[in-house]
Amino acid sequence: FHIGMFEIGKPLGKGKFGRVYLAKEKKTGFIVALKTLHKSELIHSRIEKQVRREIEIQSNLRHKNILRLFGHFHDEKRIFLILEFAGRGELYQHLRKASRFSESTAAKYIYQMANALAYLHKKHVIHRDIKPENILLGIDGEIKLSDFGWSVHAPSNRRTTLCGTLDYLPPEMVEGKEHTEKVDLWSLGVLTYEFIVGAPPFEDVSGHSATYRRIAKVDLKIPSFVSPEGKDLISRLLRHSPEQRISLEQVVKHPWILKFKA
Ligand SMILES: CC(C)CCNC(=O)Cn1cc(-c2ccc3c(-c4nc5ccccc5[nH]4)n[nH]c3c2)cn1
């Protein structure tokens, strides 16, 4: 079926507030991911202001490792987002299929993530929701960071009702303290760990409060199969004190990253 100048193809996924379809712009044949958001749902969950702000933020971002928002339009019932199509889909599926990545693959992804985050932080945008579910892969296997549903302009201590996993929350957000861009460095540490080990570091099957406790205590156990350089980078990112976390400039020059950049 058609929506505006787009011919709609197969569904690509179902997000929190809408569906995403493969779509082709009829004139040029350009392939995109078209996301529909229902205005009624946005109004009902009182996030239409946030959606407007996210559209504003994302429309101004241009980086090869950040998923593009090319534009948006709406009819009386829905808002349509014209998003970049990522040729290899959700990184999350690749991780689950492989159960864990080689350190070389993980280092390539973390290097690209660090570049994407450095770009966002230079624009004083904190992502705040770094996790495998929010990362797509382009046709050449390059990282495409997405879902700025929770990014805010730094600094902020707006507590959000995060209904997703708690595994990626840094201590300062668990404790409801003021937080800065450094929250994304903590999450980068959790992501590095999960890429190499196959599960997040503070996961606790007995439930949320157990996970909270493990995060607040930075109760970190790194398996012996992780290389010394990998262990070193993870432990420099997963620091309780935000100021003690290694900076993005240091991440991209860390031995664990350099040893694979042959
Ligand atoms: C408020 C607004 C600005 C939020 C903006 N954020 C998003 O819309 C985040 N978002 C991105 C997507 C999304 C989902 C899937 C894809 C894909 C995609 N490519 C695939 C290839 C193979 C299998 C599945 C694929 N999905 N490309 N681009 C996408 C984009 C869904 N939600």
PDB file of C-alpha atoms and ligand atoms in Angstrom:
ATOM      1  CA  PHE A   1       0.000   0.000   0.000  1.00  0.00           C
ATOM      2  CA  HIS A   2       1.090   3.628  -0.312  1.00  0.00           C
ATOM      3  CA  ILE A   3       1.577   6.444   2.179  1.00  0.00           C
ATOM      4  CA  GLY A   4       2.307   9.769   0.529  1.00  0.00           C
ATOM      5  CA  MET A   5       5.215   9.376  -1.833  1.00  0.00           C
ATOM      6  CA  PHE A   6       6.166   6.002  -0.297  1.00  0.00           C
ATOM      7  CA  GLU A   7       5.367   2.481  -1.354  1.00  0.00           C
ATOM      8  CA  ILE A   8       5.152   0.417   1.864  1.00  0.00           C
ATOM      9  CA  GLY A   9       6.926  -2.961   2.154  1.00  0.00           C
ATOM     10  CA  LYS A  10       7.389  -5.550   4.905  1.00  0.00           C
ATOM     11  CA  PRO A  11       7.225  -4.650   8.604  1.00  0.00           C
ATOM     12  CA  LEU A  12      10.731  -4.221  10.079  1.00  0.00           C
ATOM     13  CA  GLY A  13       9.767  -4.227  13.721  1.00  0.00           C
ATOM     14  CA  LYS A  14       7.376  -2.999  16.325  1.00  0.00           C
ATOM     15  CA  GLY A  15       8.567  -0.206  18.607  1.00  0.00           C
ATOM     16  CA  LYS A  16       6.988   1.050  21.811  1.00  0.00           C
ATOM     17  CA  PHE A  17       4.755   3.578  20.069  1.00  0.00           C
ATOM     18  CA  GLY A  18       4.415   2.364  16.539  1.00  0.00           C
ATOM     19  CA  ARG A  19       5.476   0.126  13.730  1.00  0.00           C
ATOM     20  CA  VAL A  20       8.373   0.410  11.319  1.00  0.00           C
ATOM     21  CA  TYR A  21       8.045  -0.582   7.666  1.00  0.00           C
ATOM     22  CA  LEU A  22      10.466  -0.982   4.819  1.00  0.00           C
ATOM     23  CA  ALA A  23       9.464   1.739   2.349  1.00  0.00           C
ATOM     24  CA  LYS A  24      10.534   2.974  -1.076  1.00  0.00           C
ATOM     25  CA  GLU A  25      10.223   6.554  -2.226  1.00  0.00           C
ATOM     26  CA  LYS A  26       8.400   6.172  -5.529  1.00  0.00           C
ATOM     27  CA  LYS A  27      10.200   8.894  -7.512  1.00  0.00           C
ATOM     28  CA  THR A  28      13.780   7.981  -6.615  1.00  0.00           C
ATOM     29  CA  GLY A  29      13.449   4.355  -5.480  1.00  0.00           C
ATOM     30  CA  PHE A  30      15.294   5.362  -2.284  1.00  0.00           C
ATOM     31  CA  ILE A  31      14.801   2.749   0.458  1.00  0.00           C
ATOM     32  CA  VAL A  32      13.975   3.946   3.986  1.00  0.00           C
ATOM     33  CA  ALA A  33      12.513   2.691   7.251  1.00  0.00           C
ATOM     34  CA  LEU A  34       9.170   4.430   7.749  1.00  0.00           C
ATOM     35  CA  LYS A  35       8.033   4.591  11.367  1.00  0.00           C
ATOM     36  CA  THR A  36       4.436   5.396  12.250  1.00  0.00           C
ATOM     37  CA  LEU A  37       3.492   6.919  15.591  1.00  0.00           C
ATOM     38  CA  HIS A  38      -0.181   7.232  16.558  1.00  0.00           C
ATOM     39  CA  LYS A  39      -0.947  10.733  17.816  1.00  0.00           C
ATOM     40  CA  SER A  40      -3.656   9.365  20.152  1.00  0.00           C
ATOM     41  CA  GLU A  41      -1.099   7.163  21.927  1.00  0.00           C
ATOM     42  CA  LEU A  42       1.443   9.992  22.211  1.00  0.00           C
ATOM     43  CA  ILE A  43      -1.164  12.312  23.720  1.00  0.00           C
ATOM     44  CA  HIS A  44      -2.422   9.576  26.020  1.00  0.00           C
ATOM     45  CA  SER A  45       1.097   8.919  27.350  1.00  0.00           C
ATOM     46  CA  ARG A  46       1.738  12.708  27.401  1.00  0.00           C
ATOM     47  CA  ILE A  47       5.011  12.442  25.467  1.00  0.00           C
ATOM     48  CA  GLU A  48       4.151  14.478  22.394  1.00  0.00           C
ATOM     49  CA  LYS A  49       6.493  17.288  23.604  1.00  0.00           C
ATOM     50  CA  GLN A  50       9.306  14.773  24.051  1.00  0.00           C
ATOM     51  CA  VAL A  51       8.679  13.306  20.594  1.00  0.00           C
ATOM     52  CA  ARG A  52       8.843  16.805  19.099  1.00  0.00           C
ATOM     53  CA  ARG A  53      12.136  17.396  20.915  1.00  0.00           C
ATOM     54  CA  GLU A  54      13.541  14.010  19.825  1.00  0.00           C
ATOM     55  CA  ILE A  55      12.618  14.779  16.221  1.00  0.00           C
ATOM     56  CA  GLU A  56      14.367  18.148  16.601  1.00  0.00           C
ATOM     57  CA  ILE A  57      17.487  16.509  18.095  1.00  0.00           C
ATOM     58  CA  GLN A  58      17.712  13.675  15.587  1.00  0.00           C
ATOM     59  CA  SER A  59      17.038  15.814  12.506  1.00  0.00           C
ATOM     60  CA  ASN A  60      20.215  17.773  13.248  1.00  0.00           C
ATOM     61  CA  LEU A  61      22.522  14.804  13.723  1.00  0.00           C
ATOM     62  CA  ARG A  62      24.851  13.779  10.894  1.00  0.00           C
ATOM     63  CA  HIS A  63      27.294  10.948  11.713  1.00  0.00           C
ATOM     64  CA  LYS A  64      27.963   7.664   9.923  1.00  0.00           C
ATOM     65  CA  ASN A  65      27.395   5.694  13.160  1.00  0.00           C
ATOM     66  CA  ILE A  66      24.140   7.451  14.075  1.00  0.00           C
ATOM     67  CA  LEU A  67      20.909   6.430  12.340  1.00  0.00           C
ATOM     68  CA  ARG A  68      19.658   9.335  10.219  1.00  0.00           C
ATOM     69  CA  LEU A  69      16.194  10.864  10.575  1.00  0.00           C
ATOM     70  CA  PHE A  70      15.679  12.254   7.051  1.00  0.00           C
ATOM     71  CA  GLY A  71      12.376  13.934   7.826  1.00  0.00           C
ATOM     72  CA  HIS A  72       8.834  13.526   9.066  1.00  0.00           C
ATOM     73  CA  PHE A  73       5.257  14.269   8.051  1.00  0.00           C
ATOM     74  CA  HIS A  74       1.809  13.616   9.522  1.00  0.00           C
ATOM     75  CA  ASP A  75      -1.854  13.114   8.732  1.00  0.00           C
ATOM     76  CA  GLU A  76      -4.753  13.667  11.119  1.00  0.00           C
ATOM     77  CA  LYS A  77      -4.066  10.426  13.054  1.00  0.00           C
ATOM     78  CA  ARG A  78      -0.395   9.582  12.690  1.00  0.00           C
ATOM     79  CA  ILE A  79       3.131  11.000  12.600  1.00  0.00           C
ATOM     80  CA  PHE A  80       5.499   9.386  10.071  1.00  0.00           C
ATOM     81  CA  LEU A  81       9.269   9.329  10.612  1.00  0.00           C
ATOM     82  CA  ILE A  82      11.489   8.824   7.566  1.00  0.00           C
ATOM     83  CA  LEU A  83      14.437   6.930   9.034  1.00  0.00           C
ATOM     84  CA  GLU A  84      17.608   5.528   7.484  1.00  0.00           C
ATOM     85  CA  PHE A  85      17.284   1.859   6.533  1.00  0.00           C
ATOM     86  CA  ALA A  86      20.027  -0.222   8.222  1.00  0.00           C
ATOM     87  CA  GLY A  87      20.828  -3.078   5.862  1.00  0.00           C
ATOM     88  CA  ARG A  88      21.800  -5.670   8.482  1.00  0.00           C
ATOM     89  CA  GLY A  89      19.079  -4.974  11.047  1.00  0.00           C
ATOM     90  CA  GLU A  90      19.273  -5.217  14.806  1.00  0.00           C
ATOM     91  CA  LEU A  91      22.649  -5.826  16.418  1.00  0.00           C
ATOM     92  CA  TYR A  92      20.731  -7.493  19.274  1.00  0.00           C
ATOM     93  CA  GLN A  93      19.718 -10.371  16.964  1.00  0.00           C
ATOM     94  CA  HIS A  94      23.316 -10.869  15.820  1.00  0.00           C
ATOM     95  CA  LEU A  95      24.505 -10.926  19.455  1.00  0.00           C
ATOM     96  CA  ARG A  96      21.884 -13.460  20.536  1.00  0.00           C
ATOM     97  CA  LYS A  97      22.667 -15.647  17.493  1.00  0.00           C
ATOM     98  CA  ALA A  98      26.431 -15.559  18.127  1.00  0.00           C
ATOM     99  CA  SER A  99      25.823 -15.633  21.937  1.00  0.00           C
ATOM    100  CA  ARG A 100      28.937 -13.468  22.218  1.00  0.00           C
ATOM    101  CA  PHE A 101      31.258 -11.591  19.807  1.00  0.00           C
ATOM    102  CA  SER A 102      34.992 -12.138  19.324  1.00  0.00           C
ATOM    103  CA  GLU A 103      37.021  -9.425  21.074  1.00  0.00           C
ATOM    104  CA  SER A 104      38.087  -8.186  17.645  1.00  0.00           C
ATOM    105  CA  THR A 105      34.460  -7.689  16.509  1.00  0.00           C
ATOM    106  CA  ALA A 106      33.526  -6.211  19.899  1.00  0.00           C
ATOM    107  CA  ALA A 107      36.450  -3.753  19.725  1.00  0.00           C
ATOM    108  CA  LYS A 108      35.397  -2.620  16.231  1.00  0.00           C
ATOM    109  CA  TYR A 109      31.844  -1.935  17.472  1.00  0.00           C
ATOM    110  CA  ILE A 110      32.984  -0.186  20.675  1.00  0.00           C
ATOM    111  CA  TYR A 111      35.358   2.025  18.656  1.00  0.00           C
ATOM    112  CA  GLN A 112      32.445   3.094  16.409  1.00  0.00           C
ATOM    113  CA  MET A 113      30.175   3.603  19.443  1.00  0.00           C
ATOM    114  CA  ALA A 114      32.815   5.814  21.076  1.00  0.00           C
ATOM    115  CA  ASN A 115      32.976   7.946  17.913  1.00  0.00           C
ATOM    116  CA  ALA A 116      29.170   8.254  17.807  1.00  0.00           C
ATOM    117  CA  LEU A 117      29.030   9.209  21.508  1.00  0.00           C
ATOM    118  CA  ALA A 118      31.877  11.749  21.120  1.00  0.00           C
ATOM    119  CA  TYR A 119      29.832  13.391  18.340  1.00  0.00           C
ATOM    120  CA  LEU A 120      26.670  13.470  20.524  1.00  0.00           C
ATOM    121  CA  HIS A 121      28.505  14.765  23.605  1.00  0.00           C
ATOM    122  CA  LYS A 122      30.122  17.572  21.587  1.00  0.00           C
ATOM    123  CA  LYS A 123      26.530  18.662  20.881  1.00  0.00           C
ATOM    124  CA  HIS A 124      25.689  18.274  24.589  1.00  0.00           C
ATOM    125  CA  VAL A 125      23.322  15.412  23.834  1.00  0.00           C
ATOM    126  CA  ILE A 126      23.367  12.507  26.298  1.00  0.00           C
ATOM    127  CA  HIS A 127      21.933   9.320  24.817  1.00  0.00           C
ATOM    128  CA  ARG A 128      21.103   7.653  28.195  1.00  0.00           C
ATOM    129  CA  ASP A 129      19.775   4.478  26.669  1.00  0.00           C
ATOM    130  CA  ILE A 130      22.805   2.708  25.178  1.00  0.00           C
ATOM    131  CA  LYS A 131      22.002  -1.007  24.867  1.00  0.00           C
ATOM    132  CA  PRO A 132      22.125  -3.644  22.089  1.00  0.00           C
ATOM    133  CA  GLU A 133      18.385  -3.166  21.371  1.00  0.00           C
ATOM    134  CA  ASN A 134      19.059   0.426  20.294  1.00  0.00           C
ATOM    135  CA  ILE A 135      21.846  -0.399  17.868  1.00  0.00           C
ATOM    136  CA  LEU A 136      21.370  -1.327  14.206  1.00  0.00           C
ATOM    137  CA  LEU A 137      23.930  -2.473  11.649  1.00  0.00           C
ATOM    138  CA  GLY A 138      24.431  -0.884   8.236  1.00  0.00           C
ATOM    139  CA  ILE A 139      24.991  -2.892   5.059  1.00  0.00           C
ATOM    140  CA  ASP A 140      28.779  -2.932   5.643  1.00  0.00           C
ATOM    141  CA  GLY A 141      28.338  -4.067   9.258  1.00  0.00           C
ATOM    142  CA  GLU A 142      28.872  -0.570  10.640  1.00  0.00           C
ATOM    143  CA  ILE A 143      27.147   0.532  13.853  1.00  0.00           C
ATOM    144  CA  LYS A 144      24.014   2.726  13.535  1.00  0.00           C
ATOM    145  CA  LEU A 145      23.075   4.085  16.975  1.00  0.00           C
ATOM    146  CA  SER A 146      19.351   4.772  17.246  1.00  0.00           C
ATOM    147  CA  ASP A 147      16.363   5.416  19.519  1.00  0.00           C
ATOM    148  CA  PHE A 148      16.952   8.761  21.133  1.00  0.00           C
ATOM    149  CA  GLY A 149      13.769   8.253  23.042  1.00  0.00           C
ATOM    150  CA  TRP A 150      15.512   9.135  26.297  1.00  0.00           C
ATOM    151  CA  SER A 151      18.274  11.513  25.264  1.00  0.00           C
ATOM    152  CA  VAL A 152      18.207  14.900  27.007  1.00  0.00           C
ATOM    153  CA  HIS A 153      20.398  17.988  26.896  1.00  0.00           C
ATOM    154  CA  ALA A 154      23.058  17.742  29.607  1.00  0.00           C
ATOM    155  CA  PRO A 155      23.113  18.121  32.568  1.00  0.00           C
ATOM    156  CA  SER A 156      19.851  16.761  33.781  1.00  0.00           C
ATOM    157  CA  ASN A 157      18.451  14.821  36.665  1.00  0.00           C
ATOM    158  CA  ARG A 158      15.029  14.226  35.140  1.00  0.00           C
ATOM    159  CA  ARG A 159      14.129  10.742  36.375  1.00  0.00           C
ATOM    160  CA  THR A 160      12.411   8.821  33.627  1.00  0.00           C
ATOM    161  CA  THR A 161      10.241   5.810  34.152  1.00  0.00           C
ATOM    162  CA  LEU A 162      12.563   3.516  32.270  1.00  0.00           C
ATOM    163  CA  CYS A 163      10.382   0.559  31.442  1.00  0.00           C
ATOM    164  CA  GLY A 164      13.161  -1.370  29.751  1.00  0.00           C
ATOM    165  CA  THR A 165      16.037  -3.301  31.237  1.00  0.00           C
ATOM    166  CA  LEU A 166      17.813  -1.866  34.282  1.00  0.00           C
ATOM    167  CA  ASP A 167      21.052  -3.627  33.367  1.00  0.00           C
ATOM    168  CA  TYR A 168      22.468  -0.536  31.679  1.00  0.00           C
ATOM    169  CA  LEU A 169      21.602   2.009  34.390  1.00  0.00           C
ATOM    170  CA  PRO A 170      24.612   3.728  36.024  1.00  0.00           C
ATOM    171  CA  PRO A 171      24.735   4.129  39.848  1.00  0.00           C
ATOM    172  CA  GLU A 172      23.958   7.881  39.704  1.00  0.00           C
ATOM    173  CA  MET A 173      20.698   7.168  37.844  1.00  0.00           C
ATOM    174  CA  VAL A 174      19.832   4.265  40.130  1.00  0.00           C
ATOM    175  CA  GLU A 175      20.365   6.690  43.045  1.00  0.00           C
ATOM    176  CA  GLY A 176      18.367   9.442  41.285  1.00  0.00           C
ATOM    177  CA  LYS A 177      21.318  11.832  41.461  1.00  0.00           C
ATOM    178  CA  GLU A 178      22.199  14.540  38.926  1.00  0.00           C
ATOM    179  CA  HIS A 179      23.861  12.960  35.922  1.00  0.00           C
ATOM    180  CA  THR A 180      26.032  14.101  33.008  1.00  0.00           C
ATOM    181  CA  GLU A 181      27.362  12.689  29.725  1.00  0.00           C
ATOM    182  CA  LYS A 182      29.359  10.261  31.878  1.00  0.00           C
ATOM    183  CA  VAL A 183      26.262   8.039  32.090  1.00  0.00           C
ATOM    184  CA  ASP A 184      26.919   7.021  28.465  1.00  0.00           C
ATOM    185  CA  LEU A 185      30.452   5.922  29.433  1.00  0.00           C
ATOM    186  CA  TRP A 186      29.088   3.605  32.101  1.00  0.00           C
ATOM    187  CA  SER A 187      26.663   2.120  29.539  1.00  0.00           C
ATOM    188  CA  LEU A 188      29.527   1.767  27.043  1.00  0.00           C
ATOM    189  CA  GLY A 189      31.273  -0.337  29.701  1.00  0.00           C
ATOM    190  CA  VAL A 190      28.166  -2.501  30.166  1.00  0.00           C
ATOM    191  CA  LEU A 191      27.915  -2.872  26.371  1.00  0.00           C
ATOM    192  CA  THR A 192      31.612  -3.860  26.063  1.00  0.00           C
ATOM    193  CA  TYR A 193      31.136  -6.487  28.760  1.00  0.00           C
ATOM    194  CA  GLU A 194      27.948  -7.864  27.160  1.00  0.00           C
ATOM    195  CA  PHE A 195      29.565  -8.050  23.675  1.00  0.00           C
ATOM    196  CA  ILE A 196      32.522 -10.075  25.003  1.00  0.00           C
ATOM    197  CA  VAL A 197      30.798 -12.173  27.705  1.00  0.00           C
ATOM    198  CA  GLY A 198      27.293 -12.534  26.185  1.00  0.00           C
ATOM    199  CA  ALA A 199      25.355 -11.239  29.207  1.00  0.00           C
ATOM    200  CA  PRO A 200      25.345  -7.861  31.043  1.00  0.00           C
ATOM    201  CA  PRO A 201      27.647  -7.614  34.114  1.00  0.00           C
ATOM    202  CA  PHE A 202      25.066  -6.843  36.813  1.00  0.00           C
ATOM    203  CA  GLU A 203      22.235  -9.043  35.599  1.00  0.00           C
ATOM    204  CA  ASP A 204      20.519 -10.741  38.502  1.00  0.00           C
ATOM    205  CA  VAL A 205      17.822 -13.245  37.742  1.00  0.00           C
ATOM    206  CA  SER A 206      16.250 -12.709  41.170  1.00  0.00           C
ATOM    207  CA  GLY A 207      14.932  -9.349  40.010  1.00  0.00           C
ATOM    208  CA  HIS A 208      15.274  -5.590  39.764  1.00  0.00           C
ATOM    209  CA  SER A 209      16.261  -4.788  43.347  1.00  0.00           C
ATOM    210  CA  ALA A 210      19.077  -7.348  43.178  1.00  0.00           C
ATOM    211  CA  THR A 211      20.290  -5.761  39.927  1.00  0.00           C
ATOM    212  CA  TYR A 212      20.068  -2.271  41.504  1.00  0.00           C
ATOM    213  CA  ARG A 213      22.180  -3.470  44.446  1.00  0.00           C
ATOM    214  CA  ARG A 214      24.815  -5.011  42.182  1.00  0.00           C
ATOM    215  CA  ILE A 215      25.013  -1.788  40.130  1.00  0.00           C
ATOM    216  CA  ALA A 216      25.264   0.465  43.194  1.00  0.00           C
ATOM    217  CA  LYS A 217      28.024  -1.741  44.601  1.00  0.00           C
ATOM    218  CA  VAL A 218      29.676  -2.116  41.151  1.00  0.00           C
ATOM    219  CA  ASP A 219      29.668  -5.818  41.941  1.00  0.00           C
ATOM    220  CA  LEU A 220      31.734  -6.698  38.847  1.00  0.00           C
ATOM    221  CA  LYS A 221      33.169 -10.133  38.047  1.00  0.00           C
ATOM    222  CA  ILE A 222      35.014 -10.389  34.739  1.00  0.00           C
ATOM    223  CA  PRO A 223      35.460 -14.002  33.470  1.00  0.00           C
ATOM    224  CA  SER A 224      39.032 -15.253  33.045  1.00  0.00           C
ATOM    225  CA  PHE A 225      38.611 -15.787  29.257  1.00  0.00           C
ATOM    226  CA  VAL A 226      38.508 -11.984  28.813  1.00  0.00           C
ATOM    227  CA  SER A 227      41.886 -10.604  27.684  1.00  0.00           C
ATOM    228  CA  PRO A 228      43.838  -8.418  30.150  1.00  0.00           C
ATOM    229  CA  GLU A 229      43.326  -5.352  27.881  1.00  0.00           C
ATOM    230  CA  GLY A 230      39.579  -6.044  27.652  1.00  0.00           C
ATOM    231  CA  LYS A 231      39.371  -6.396  31.425  1.00  0.00           C
ATOM    232  CA  ASP A 232      41.311  -3.143  31.827  1.00  0.00           C
ATOM    233  CA  LEU A 233      38.986  -1.110  29.573  1.00  0.00           C
ATOM    234  CA  ILE A 234      35.817  -2.517  31.180  1.00  0.00           C
ATOM    235  CA  SER A 235      37.081  -1.728  34.682  1.00  0.00           C
ATOM    236  CA  ARG A 236      38.016   1.839  33.625  1.00  0.00           C
ATOM    237  CA  LEU A 237      34.470   2.424  32.304  1.00  0.00           C
ATOM    238  CA  LEU A 238      32.509   0.729  35.126  1.00  0.00           C
ATOM    239  CA  ARG A 239      33.567   3.126  37.883  1.00  0.00           C
ATOM    240  CA  HIS A 240      31.009   4.225  40.508  1.00  0.00           C
ATOM    241  CA  SER A 241      32.269   7.815  40.389  1.00  0.00           C
ATOM    242  CA  PRO A 242      31.425   9.395  36.997  1.00  0.00           C
ATOM    243  CA  GLU A 243      34.594  11.554  37.004  1.00  0.00           C
ATOM    244  CA  GLN A 244      36.780   8.451  37.390  1.00  0.00           C
ATOM    245  CA  ARG A 245      35.421   6.896  34.190  1.00  0.00           C
ATOM    246  CA  ILE A 246      37.879   6.905  31.281  1.00  0.00           C
ATOM    247  CA  SER A 247      37.003   9.586  28.659  1.00  0.00           C
ATOM    248  CA  LEU A 248      35.910   8.823  25.079  1.00  0.00           C
ATOM    249  CA  GLU A 249      39.224  10.253  23.795  1.00  0.00           C
ATOM    250  CA  GLN A 250      41.045   7.699  25.970  1.00  0.00           C
ATOM    251  CA  VAL A 251      38.692   4.854  24.906  1.00  0.00           C
ATOM    252  CA  VAL A 252      39.580   5.209  21.202  1.00  0.00           C
ATOM    253  CA  LYS A 253      43.306   5.131  22.106  1.00  0.00           C
ATOM    254  CA  HIS A 254      43.056   2.248  24.613  1.00  0.00           C
ATOM    255  CA  PRO A 255      45.355  -0.794  23.988  1.00  0.00           C
ATOM    256  CA  TRP A 256      42.301  -3.071  23.653  1.00  0.00           C
ATOM    257  CA  ILE A 257      41.022  -0.967  20.743  1.00  0.00           C
ATOM    258  CA  LEU A 258      44.450  -0.402  19.134  1.00  0.00           C
ATOM    259  CA  LYS A 259      45.506  -4.062  19.273  1.00  0.00           C
ATOM    260  CA  PHE A 260      42.698  -4.953  16.788  1.00  0.00           C
ATOM    261  CA  LYS A 261      43.015  -1.919  14.512  1.00  0.00           C
ATOM    262  CA  ALA A 262      45.578  -3.627  12.332  1.00  0.00           C
TER     263      ALA A 262
HETATM  264  C1  LIG B   1      10.524  10.224  18.693  1.00  0.00           C
HETATM  265  C2  LIG B   1      11.316   9.802  17.528  1.00  0.00           C
HETATM  266  C3  LIG B   1      12.268  10.862  16.991  1.00  0.00           C
HETATM  267  C4  LIG B   1      12.031   8.512  17.849  1.00  0.00           C
HETATM  268  C5  LIG B   1      13.084   8.275  16.823  1.00  0.00           C
HETATM  269  N1  LIG B   1      13.657   6.989  17.062  1.00  0.00           N
HETATM  270  C6  LIG B   1      13.239   5.981  16.378  1.00  0.00           C
HETATM  271  O1  LIG B   1      12.341   5.980  15.571  1.00  0.00           O
HETATM  272  C7  LIG B   1      14.002   4.754  16.702  1.00  0.00           C
HETATM  273  N2  LIG B   1      13.643   3.686  15.819  1.00  0.00           N
HETATM  274  C8  LIG B   1      14.401   3.253  14.793  1.00  0.00           C
HETATM  275  C9  LIG B   1      13.724   2.169  14.310  1.00  0.00           C
HETATM  276  C10 LIG B   1      14.186   1.292  13.254  1.00  0.00           C
HETATM  277  C11 LIG B   1      13.916  -0.069  13.311  1.00  0.00           C
HETATM  278  C12 LIG B   1      14.409  -0.937  12.330  1.00  0.00           C
HETATM  279  C13 LIG B   1      15.177  -0.401  11.289  1.00  0.00           C
HETATM  280  C14 LIG B   1      15.866  -0.946  10.213  1.00  0.00           C
HETATM  281  C15 LIG B   1      15.967  -2.343   9.872  1.00  0.00           C
HETATM  282  N3  LIG B   1      16.762  -2.813   8.924  1.00  0.00           N
HETATM  283  C16 LIG B   1      16.587  -4.161   8.905  1.00  0.00           C
HETATM  284  C17 LIG B   1      17.189  -5.152   8.126  1.00  0.00           C
HETATM  285  C18 LIG B   1      16.823  -6.499   8.331  1.00  0.00           C
HETATM  286  C19 LIG B   1      15.891  -6.809   9.307  1.00  0.00           C
HETATM  287  C20 LIG B   1      15.296  -5.799  10.080  1.00  0.00           C
HETATM  288  C21 LIG B   1      15.684  -4.476   9.854  1.00  0.00           C
HETATM  289  N4  LIG B   1      15.304  -3.312  10.452  1.00  0.00           N
HETATM  290  N5  LIG B   1      16.478   0.030   9.528  1.00  0.00           N
HETATM  291  N6  LIG B   1      16.207   1.205  10.141  1.00  0.00           N
HETATM  292  C22 LIG B   1      15.421   0.965  11.230  1.00  0.00           C
HETATM  293  C23 LIG B   1      14.923   1.845  12.198  1.00  0.00           C
HETATM  294  C24 LIG B   1      12.585   2.001  15.094  1.00  0.00           C
HETATM  295  N7  LIG B   1      12.543   2.975  15.988  1.00  0.00           N
END
